[in-house]
Amino acid sequence: MGQHVIRAVRADEWQKIKDLRIAALKDPAAPVAFLETVEQAEEKPDSLWQDRAAGASHGRSARQFVAEAEDGSWDGSVVMLVEQAGEADYFGDVMDRHQGHLVGVYVRPEHRGSGLAGELFEAALEWAWSLEGPQLERVRLYVHERNERAAAFYRRAGFAPTGRVVPMPGDPAAKELEYAIPRP
């Protein structure tokens, strides 16, 4: 496997963001890894992808990191969202602290187990901990109760289950488990 550069996306890279997201949603693990279907992603207008790229390339509210191969292709990605105390999260709960929220974790199957996911997490966490005014107290993520491979990776990366469990949108019988890592 070749070397990768781990970097933040640029605002003009919306097409590559869209293409990688659709590849992730076509992955056999997608039903327990993402809260979106490939059909939903493909229906979104280009303007949404352009806005997403712009929002994740600079500022304080979100940052997307990609693993770029030597040939310019992308082999993985993770997005860090910033949640402010007093704001509602995706599940409608009001946040009681300033925190990061990792979403959209994806590494192409041929690169799984290579350390690429760890490098993406390292970049995202480094960015989260660098934010000032206010500093983030922790970073969290959710993992589907049946996604044991991802849960094992999150534990190796230093995340621990918090005990918070929420129903999976679209399938209330399934559960999403919250994991978090405190500020070092």
PDB file of C-alpha atoms in Angstrom:
ATOM      1  CA  MET A   1       0.000   0.000   0.000  1.00  0.00           C
ATOM      2  CA  GLY A   2       1.246   3.463  -0.836  1.00  0.00           C
ATOM      3  CA  GLN A   3       1.664   6.408   1.438  1.00  0.00           C
ATOM      4  CA  HIS A   4      -1.220   8.723   2.273  1.00  0.00           C
ATOM      5  CA  VAL A   5      -1.376  12.368   3.179  1.00  0.00           C
ATOM      6  CA  ILE A   6      -3.929  13.083   5.875  1.00  0.00           C
ATOM      7  CA  ARG A   7      -5.342  16.551   5.377  1.00  0.00           C
ATOM      8  CA  ALA A   8      -8.440  18.709   5.659  1.00  0.00           C
ATOM      9  CA  VAL A   9     -10.655  18.971   2.608  1.00  0.00           C
ATOM     10  CA  ARG A  10     -10.675  22.098   0.494  1.00  0.00           C
ATOM     11  CA  ALA A  11     -13.852  23.984  -0.339  1.00  0.00           C
ATOM     12  CA  ASP A  12     -13.663  23.158  -4.052  1.00  0.00           C
ATOM     13  CA  GLU A  13     -13.463  19.380  -3.508  1.00  0.00           C
ATOM     14  CA  TRP A  14     -17.203  18.788  -3.211  1.00  0.00           C
ATOM     15  CA  GLN A  15     -17.319  16.236  -6.039  1.00  0.00           C
ATOM     16  CA  LYS A  16     -14.678  14.055  -4.371  1.00  0.00           C
ATOM     17  CA  ILE A  17     -16.536  14.366  -1.044  1.00  0.00           C
ATOM     18  CA  LYS A  18     -19.746  13.250  -2.751  1.00  0.00           C
ATOM     19  CA  ASP A  19     -18.037  10.363  -4.579  1.00  0.00           C
ATOM     20  CA  LEU A  20     -16.374   9.037  -1.403  1.00  0.00           C
ATOM     21  CA  ARG A  21     -19.617   9.308   0.568  1.00  0.00           C
ATOM     22  CA  ILE A  22     -21.517   7.351  -2.078  1.00  0.00           C
ATOM     23  CA  ALA A  23     -18.768   4.698  -2.122  1.00  0.00           C
ATOM     24  CA  ALA A  24     -19.071   4.460   1.678  1.00  0.00           C
ATOM     25  CA  LEU A  25     -22.840   4.063   1.466  1.00  0.00           C
ATOM     26  CA  LYS A  26     -22.443   1.237  -1.085  1.00  0.00           C
ATOM     27  CA  ASP A  27     -20.166  -0.673   1.303  1.00  0.00           C
ATOM     28  CA  PRO A  28     -21.777  -3.850   2.713  1.00  0.00           C
ATOM     29  CA  ALA A  29     -21.223  -2.472   6.250  1.00  0.00           C
ATOM     30  CA  ALA A  30     -23.139   0.749   5.484  1.00  0.00           C
ATOM     31  CA  PRO A  31     -26.483  -0.273   7.063  1.00  0.00           C
ATOM     32  CA  VAL A  32     -24.851  -0.477  10.507  1.00  0.00           C
ATOM     33  CA  ALA A  33     -22.321   2.302   9.917  1.00  0.00           C
ATOM     34  CA  PHE A  34     -24.308   5.247   8.543  1.00  0.00           C
ATOM     35  CA  LEU A  35     -27.672   6.905   9.138  1.00  0.00           C
ATOM     36  CA  GLU A  36     -28.129   7.618   5.433  1.00  0.00           C
ATOM     37  CA  THR A  37     -28.744   5.404   2.404  1.00  0.00           C
ATOM     38  CA  VAL A  38     -26.997   5.590  -0.945  1.00  0.00           C
ATOM     39  CA  GLU A  39     -30.322   6.577  -2.524  1.00  0.00           C
ATOM     40  CA  GLN A  40     -30.691   9.524  -0.144  1.00  0.00           C
ATOM     41  CA  ALA A  41     -27.147  10.708  -0.861  1.00  0.00           C
ATOM     42  CA  GLU A  42     -27.542  10.397  -4.630  1.00  0.00           C
ATOM     43  CA  GLU A  43     -30.734  12.492  -4.541  1.00  0.00           C
ATOM     44  CA  LYS A  44     -29.031  15.450  -2.858  1.00  0.00           C
ATOM     45  CA  PRO A  45     -28.364  18.419  -5.132  1.00  0.00           C
ATOM     46  CA  ASP A  46     -24.809  19.461  -5.951  1.00  0.00           C
ATOM     47  CA  SER A  47     -25.390  22.660  -3.983  1.00  0.00           C
ATOM     48  CA  LEU A  48     -25.660  20.620  -0.782  1.00  0.00           C
ATOM     49  CA  TRP A  49     -22.328  18.917  -1.474  1.00  0.00           C
ATOM     50  CA  GLN A  50     -20.766  22.289  -2.299  1.00  0.00           C
ATOM     51  CA  ASP A  51     -22.032  23.740   0.991  1.00  0.00           C
ATOM     52  CA  ARG A  52     -20.816  20.683   2.874  1.00  0.00           C
ATOM     53  CA  ALA A  53     -17.335  21.026   1.380  1.00  0.00           C
ATOM     54  CA  ALA A  54     -17.172  24.730   2.162  1.00  0.00           C
ATOM     55  CA  GLY A  55     -18.341  24.199   5.744  1.00  0.00           C
ATOM     56  CA  ALA A  56     -15.912  21.340   6.411  1.00  0.00           C
ATOM     57  CA  SER A  57     -12.866  23.084   4.962  1.00  0.00           C
ATOM     58  CA  HIS A  58     -12.483  26.032   7.329  1.00  0.00           C
ATOM     59  CA  GLY A  59     -13.954  27.662  10.402  1.00  0.00           C
ATOM     60  CA  ARG A  60     -14.797  26.140  13.747  1.00  0.00           C
ATOM     61  CA  SER A  61     -18.067  24.240  13.261  1.00  0.00           C
ATOM     62  CA  ALA A  62     -16.803  21.238  11.278  1.00  0.00           C
ATOM     63  CA  ARG A  63     -13.717  19.798   9.639  1.00  0.00           C
ATOM     64  CA  GLN A  64     -13.429  16.852   7.285  1.00  0.00           C
ATOM     65  CA  PHE A  65     -10.161  14.968   7.015  1.00  0.00           C
ATOM     66  CA  VAL A  66      -9.259  12.682   4.126  1.00  0.00           C
ATOM     67  CA  ALA A  67      -6.568  10.131   3.417  1.00  0.00           C
ATOM     68  CA  GLU A  68      -5.216  11.111   0.016  1.00  0.00           C
ATOM     69  CA  ALA A  69      -3.147   8.537  -1.891  1.00  0.00           C
ATOM     70  CA  GLU A  70      -0.125   9.402  -4.015  1.00  0.00           C
ATOM     71  CA  ASP A  71      -2.305   9.375  -7.150  1.00  0.00           C
ATOM     72  CA  GLY A  72      -4.741  11.917  -5.641  1.00  0.00           C
ATOM     73  CA  SER A  73      -7.493   9.410  -4.890  1.00  0.00           C
ATOM     74  CA  TRP A  74      -9.130   9.350  -1.468  1.00  0.00           C
ATOM     75  CA  ASP A  75      -9.079   6.138   0.560  1.00  0.00           C
ATOM     76  CA  GLY A  76     -10.744   7.305   3.765  1.00  0.00           C
ATOM     77  CA  SER A  77     -12.403  10.139   5.584  1.00  0.00           C
ATOM     78  CA  VAL A  78     -13.741  11.314   8.921  1.00  0.00           C
ATOM     79  CA  VAL A  79     -15.729  14.417   9.859  1.00  0.00           C
ATOM     80  CA  MET A  80     -15.473  16.258  13.182  1.00  0.00           C
ATOM     81  CA  LEU A  81     -18.536  18.314  14.077  1.00  0.00           C
ATOM     82  CA  VAL A  82     -18.422  20.822  16.927  1.00  0.00           C
ATOM     83  CA  GLU A  83     -21.408  20.760  19.275  1.00  0.00           C
ATOM     84  CA  GLN A  84     -21.942  23.755  21.524  1.00  0.00           C
ATOM     85  CA  ALA A  85     -23.449  23.589  24.987  1.00  0.00           C
ATOM     86  CA  GLY A  86     -27.108  24.573  24.826  1.00  0.00           C
ATOM     87  CA  GLU A  87     -27.617  23.397  21.233  1.00  0.00           C
ATOM     88  CA  ALA A  88     -29.639  20.327  20.239  1.00  0.00           C
ATOM     89  CA  ASP A  89     -27.817  17.372  18.714  1.00  0.00           C
ATOM     90  CA  TYR A  90     -28.951  15.090  15.872  1.00  0.00           C
ATOM     91  CA  PHE A  91     -31.161  13.118  18.265  1.00  0.00           C
ATOM     92  CA  GLY A  92     -32.802  16.276  19.677  1.00  0.00           C
ATOM     93  CA  ASP A  93     -31.034  16.279  23.041  1.00  0.00           C
ATOM     94  CA  VAL A  94     -29.640  19.591  24.303  1.00  0.00           C
ATOM     95  CA  MET A  95     -25.886  19.446  24.836  1.00  0.00           C
ATOM     96  CA  ASP A  96     -24.648  20.158  28.351  1.00  0.00           C
ATOM     97  CA  ARG A  97     -21.046  20.755  27.258  1.00  0.00           C
ATOM     98  CA  HIS A  98     -18.875  21.870  24.361  1.00  0.00           C
ATOM     99  CA  GLN A  99     -17.762  18.744  22.538  1.00  0.00           C
ATOM    100  CA  GLY A 100     -16.694  17.247  19.259  1.00  0.00           C
ATOM    101  CA  HIS A 101     -18.723  14.614  17.444  1.00  0.00           C
ATOM    102  CA  LEU A 102     -16.997  12.274  14.982  1.00  0.00           C
ATOM    103  CA  VAL A 103     -19.195  11.166  12.086  1.00  0.00           C
ATOM    104  CA  GLY A 104     -18.816   9.731   8.605  1.00  0.00           C
ATOM    105  CA  VAL A 105     -15.923   7.426   9.492  1.00  0.00           C
ATOM    106  CA  TYR A 106     -14.944   5.460   6.395  1.00  0.00           C
ATOM    107  CA  VAL A 107     -11.892   3.658   5.056  1.00  0.00           C
ATOM    108  CA  ARG A 108     -12.048   1.748   1.782  1.00  0.00           C
ATOM    109  CA  PRO A 109     -12.066  -2.040   2.386  1.00  0.00           C
ATOM    110  CA  GLU A 110      -8.628  -2.621   0.836  1.00  0.00           C
ATOM    111  CA  HIS A 111      -7.095  -0.202   3.391  1.00  0.00           C
ATOM    112  CA  ARG A 112      -8.819  -1.477   6.537  1.00  0.00           C
ATOM    113  CA  GLY A 113      -6.372  -2.726   9.123  1.00  0.00           C
ATOM    114  CA  SER A 114      -3.568  -0.627   7.637  1.00  0.00           C
ATOM    115  CA  GLY A 115      -3.596   2.087  10.305  1.00  0.00           C
ATOM    116  CA  LEU A 116      -5.307   4.618   8.024  1.00  0.00           C
ATOM    117  CA  ALA A 117      -8.350   4.986  10.296  1.00  0.00           C
ATOM    118  CA  GLY A 118      -6.036   5.696  13.217  1.00  0.00           C
ATOM    119  CA  GLU A 119      -4.255   8.412  11.247  1.00  0.00           C
ATOM    120  CA  LEU A 120      -7.587  10.020  10.339  1.00  0.00           C
ATOM    121  CA  PHE A 121      -8.708   9.928  13.982  1.00  0.00           C
ATOM    122  CA  GLU A 122      -5.396  11.420  15.107  1.00  0.00           C
ATOM    123  CA  ALA A 123      -5.802  14.375  12.724  1.00  0.00           C
ATOM    124  CA  ALA A 124      -9.430  14.953  13.724  1.00  0.00           C
ATOM    125  CA  LEU A 125      -8.671  14.778  17.445  1.00  0.00           C
ATOM    126  CA  GLU A 126      -5.645  17.051  17.094  1.00  0.00           C
ATOM    127  CA  TRP A 127      -7.851  19.627  15.393  1.00  0.00           C
ATOM    128  CA  ALA A 128     -10.610  19.270  18.018  1.00  0.00           C
ATOM    129  CA  TRP A 129      -8.216  19.721  20.940  1.00  0.00           C
ATOM    130  CA  SER A 130      -6.624  22.762  19.262  1.00  0.00           C
ATOM    131  CA  LEU A 131      -9.869  24.746  19.281  1.00  0.00           C
ATOM    132  CA  GLU A 132     -10.054  27.600  21.741  1.00  0.00           C
ATOM    133  CA  GLY A 133     -12.841  29.742  23.144  1.00  0.00           C
ATOM    134  CA  PRO A 134     -14.439  27.501  24.306  1.00  0.00           C
ATOM    135  CA  GLN A 135     -12.316  24.389  24.418  1.00  0.00           C
ATOM    136  CA  LEU A 136     -14.002  21.073  23.750  1.00  0.00           C
ATOM    137  CA  GLU A 137     -14.396  18.903  26.858  1.00  0.00           C
ATOM    138  CA  ARG A 138     -14.606  15.623  24.989  1.00  0.00           C
ATOM    139  CA  VAL A 139     -15.171  14.023  21.603  1.00  0.00           C
ATOM    140  CA  ARG A 140     -17.924  11.488  21.094  1.00  0.00           C
ATOM    141  CA  LEU A 141     -19.261   9.214  18.398  1.00  0.00           C
ATOM    142  CA  TYR A 142     -22.034   6.674  18.003  1.00  0.00           C
ATOM    143  CA  VAL A 143     -21.681   3.078  16.909  1.00  0.00           C
ATOM    144  CA  HIS A 144     -24.434   0.637  15.969  1.00  0.00           C
ATOM    145  CA  GLU A 145     -24.816  -2.148  18.511  1.00  0.00           C
ATOM    146  CA  ARG A 146     -24.053  -4.749  15.807  1.00  0.00           C
ATOM    147  CA  ASN A 147     -20.963  -2.970  14.415  1.00  0.00           C
ATOM    148  CA  GLU A 148     -18.455  -4.787  16.599  1.00  0.00           C
ATOM    149  CA  ARG A 149     -15.523  -4.218  14.228  1.00  0.00           C
ATOM    150  CA  ALA A 150     -15.959  -0.442  14.484  1.00  0.00           C
ATOM    151  CA  ALA A 151     -16.570  -0.595  18.251  1.00  0.00           C
ATOM    152  CA  ALA A 152     -13.319  -2.528  18.726  1.00  0.00           C
ATOM    153  CA  PHE A 153     -11.403   0.069  16.703  1.00  0.00           C
ATOM    154  CA  TYR A 154     -12.957   2.932  18.705  1.00  0.00           C
ATOM    155  CA  ARG A 155     -11.919   1.283  21.968  1.00  0.00           C
ATOM    156  CA  ARG A 156      -8.341   0.825  20.663  1.00  0.00           C
ATOM    157  CA  ALA A 157      -8.369   4.529  19.716  1.00  0.00           C
ATOM    158  CA  GLY A 158      -9.132   5.446  23.348  1.00  0.00           C
ATOM    159  CA  PHE A 159     -12.904   5.858  23.190  1.00  0.00           C
ATOM    160  CA  ALA A 160     -15.016   4.234  25.904  1.00  0.00           C
ATOM    161  CA  PRO A 161     -18.747   3.508  26.090  1.00  0.00           C
ATOM    162  CA  THR A 162     -20.570   6.194  28.069  1.00  0.00           C
ATOM    163  CA  GLY A 163     -23.694   4.134  28.717  1.00  0.00           C
ATOM    164  CA  ARG A 164     -25.851   6.432  26.599  1.00  0.00           C
ATOM    165  CA  VAL A 165     -27.985   4.462  24.153  1.00  0.00           C
ATOM    166  CA  VAL A 166     -30.347   5.926  21.556  1.00  0.00           C
ATOM    167  CA  PRO A 167     -32.665   4.246  19.069  1.00  0.00           C
ATOM    168  CA  MET A 168     -31.357   4.151  15.530  1.00  0.00           C
ATOM    169  CA  PRO A 169     -33.325   6.536  13.315  1.00  0.00           C
ATOM    170  CA  GLY A 170     -35.455   4.513  10.929  1.00  0.00           C
ATOM    171  CA  ASP A 171     -35.109   1.333  13.018  1.00  0.00           C
ATOM    172  CA  PRO A 172     -36.088   2.003  16.653  1.00  0.00           C
ATOM    173  CA  ALA A 173     -35.486  -1.664  17.535  1.00  0.00           C
ATOM    174  CA  ALA A 174     -31.762  -1.145  16.839  1.00  0.00           C
ATOM    175  CA  LYS A 175     -29.545   0.856  19.171  1.00  0.00           C
ATOM    176  CA  GLU A 176     -26.731   3.356  18.695  1.00  0.00           C
ATOM    177  CA  LEU A 177     -24.158   3.346  21.515  1.00  0.00           C
ATOM    178  CA  GLU A 178     -22.318   6.504  22.481  1.00  0.00           C
ATOM    179  CA  TYR A 179     -18.534   6.308  22.952  1.00  0.00           C
ATOM    180  CA  ALA A 180     -16.403   9.238  24.111  1.00  0.00           C
ATOM    181  CA  ILE A 181     -12.852  10.269  24.827  1.00  0.00           C
ATOM    182  CA  PRO A 182     -12.117  13.061  27.317  1.00  0.00           C
ATOM    183  CA  ARG A 183      -9.880  16.012  26.597  1.00  0.00           C
ATOM    184  CA  PRO A 184      -6.289  14.951  27.356  1.00  0.00           C
TER     185      PRO A 184
END
